[in-house]
Amino acid sequence: MAAAVALCFLLREVDGVPQVLLGLKKTGFGRGKIVGIGGHVEPGESDAEAAIREVREEADVGLRHEDLRDAGVIRFVFPAKPEWDMRTRLFTALRWDGEPSESVEIAPAWFDTATLPVERMWQDADHWLPVVLEGGKVNIVVTMDNDNEAVASSESLLF
């Protein structure tokens, strides 16, 4: 069964330039990659509650339910390693409390949305992240190649 995961992308503008908060993963799955802030949904937790908790734990930023915008779902399929399969709920937020700071797991940093560090991210990011950052909502199945790094296929589904 696919693991439930929630990610939240904090969005801001600086001098008219849209930016997103991403983080360098320092431990565990995805170590060394630039990733969205988030993680596993705990038993009894909603996707939104998980996103709020994970943003607090990883970047020391406070969010409220009303700050979250639903940005859709991605199902990640790892045929060579099915235990990595994930159902990832995406959120964006324009308001939060606090300044992002580094944690044991993540070193957060702001990136201009027009020049995302895709070469340092999971290869699938450029298949869906620009849509989310422009305010869109996605419903995608991403199937990874046998190396668990490259994207074998990406399929957009209707809602």
PDB file of N, CA and C in Angstrom, residues 73-75 127-128 138-143 151-158:
ATOM      1  N   VAL A  73      -3.021  16.012  -6.056  1.00  0.00           N
ATOM      2  CA  VAL A  73      -2.443  14.743  -5.605  1.00  0.00           C
ATOM      3  C   VAL A  73      -1.508  14.184  -6.672  1.00  0.00           C
ATOM      4  N   ILE A  74      -0.417  13.598  -6.207  1.00  0.00           N
ATOM      5  CA  ILE A  74       0.476  12.848  -7.098  1.00  0.00           C
ATOM      6  C   ILE A  74       0.604  11.450  -6.524  1.00  0.00           C
ATOM      7  N   ARG A  75       0.449  10.458  -7.372  1.00  0.00           N
ATOM      8  CA  ARG A  75       0.727   9.084  -6.967  1.00  0.00           C
ATOM      9  C   ARG A  75       2.061   8.696  -7.586  1.00  0.00           C
ATOM     10  N   HIS A 127       7.580  18.014 -13.994  1.00  0.00           N
ATOM     11  CA  HIS A 127       6.347  17.518 -14.616  1.00  0.00           C
ATOM     12  C   HIS A 127       5.112  18.155 -13.980  1.00  0.00           C
ATOM     13  N   TRP A 128       5.204  18.620 -12.746  1.00  0.00           N
ATOM     14  CA  TRP A 128       4.021  19.096 -12.025  1.00  0.00           C
ATOM     15  C   TRP A 128       4.219  20.358 -11.190  1.00  0.00           C
ATOM     16  N   VAL A 138      -3.183  19.599  -9.579  1.00  0.00           N
ATOM     17  CA  VAL A 138      -2.757  18.447 -10.374  1.00  0.00           C
ATOM     18  C   VAL A 138      -3.362  17.158  -9.830  1.00  0.00           C
ATOM     19  N   ASN A 139      -3.500  16.192 -10.715  1.00  0.00           N
ATOM     20  CA  ASN A 139      -3.876  14.824 -10.365  1.00  0.00           C
ATOM     21  C   ASN A 139      -3.066  13.943 -11.304  1.00  0.00           C
ATOM     22  N   ILE A 140      -1.930  13.471 -10.832  1.00  0.00           N
ATOM     23  CA  ILE A 140      -0.927  12.840 -11.698  1.00  0.00           C
ATOM     24  C   ILE A 140      -0.484  11.501 -11.109  1.00  0.00           C
ATOM     25  N   VAL A 141      -0.183  10.568 -12.006  1.00  0.00           N
ATOM     26  CA  VAL A 141       0.514   9.338 -11.610  1.00  0.00           C
ATOM     27  C   VAL A 141       1.900   9.406 -12.251  1.00  0.00           C
ATOM     28  N   VAL A 142       2.934   9.380 -11.410  1.00  0.00           N
ATOM     29  CA  VAL A 142       4.315   9.385 -11.884  1.00  0.00           C
ATOM     30  C   VAL A 142       4.884   7.997 -11.613  1.00  0.00           C
ATOM     31  N   THR A 143       5.302   7.324 -12.687  1.00  0.00           N
ATOM     32  CA  THR A 143       5.932   6.016 -12.550  1.00  0.00           C
ATOM     33  C   THR A 143       7.424   6.188 -12.771  1.00  0.00           C
ATOM     34  N   VAL A 151      12.160   9.365 -14.446  1.00  0.00           N
ATOM     35  CA  VAL A 151      10.719   9.195 -14.649  1.00  0.00           C
ATOM     36  C   VAL A 151      10.500   8.322 -15.874  1.00  0.00           C
ATOM     37  N   ALA A 152       9.812   7.200 -15.689  1.00  0.00           N
ATOM     38  CA  ALA A 152       9.465   6.330 -16.819  1.00  0.00           C
ATOM     39  C   ALA A 152       8.246   6.886 -17.541  1.00  0.00           C
ATOM     40  N   SER A 153       7.241   7.361 -16.774  1.00  0.00           N
ATOM     41  CA  SER A 153       6.053   7.966 -17.379  1.00  0.00           C
ATOM     42  C   SER A 153       5.367   8.874 -16.375  1.00  0.00           C
ATOM     43  N   SER A 154       4.613   9.824 -16.919  1.00  0.00           N
ATOM     44  CA  SER A 154       3.843  10.748 -16.101  1.00  0.00           C
ATOM     45  C   SER A 154       2.499  10.908 -16.783  1.00  0.00           C
ATOM     46  N   GLU A 155       1.431  10.616 -16.054  1.00  0.00           N
ATOM     47  CA  GLU A 155       0.095  10.651 -16.642  1.00  0.00           C
ATOM     48  C   GLU A 155      -0.811  11.554 -15.818  1.00  0.00           C
ATOM     49  N   SER A 156      -1.351  12.586 -16.491  1.00  0.00           N
ATOM     50  CA  SER A 156      -2.297  13.478 -15.841  1.00  0.00           C
ATOM     51  C   SER A 156      -3.689  12.865 -15.923  1.00  0.00           C
ATOM     52  N   LEU A 157      -4.393  12.852 -14.791  1.00  0.00           N
ATOM     53  CA  LEU A 157      -5.735  12.290 -14.733  1.00  0.00           C
ATOM     54  C   LEU A 157      -6.744  13.414 -14.556  1.00  0.00           C
ATOM     55  N   LEU A 158      -7.950  13.198 -15.072  1.00  0.00           N
ATOM     56  CA  LEU A 158      -9.008  14.191 -14.875  1.00  0.00           C
ATOM     57  C   LEU A 158      -9.534  14.070 -13.459  1.00  0.00           C
TER      58      LEU A 158
END
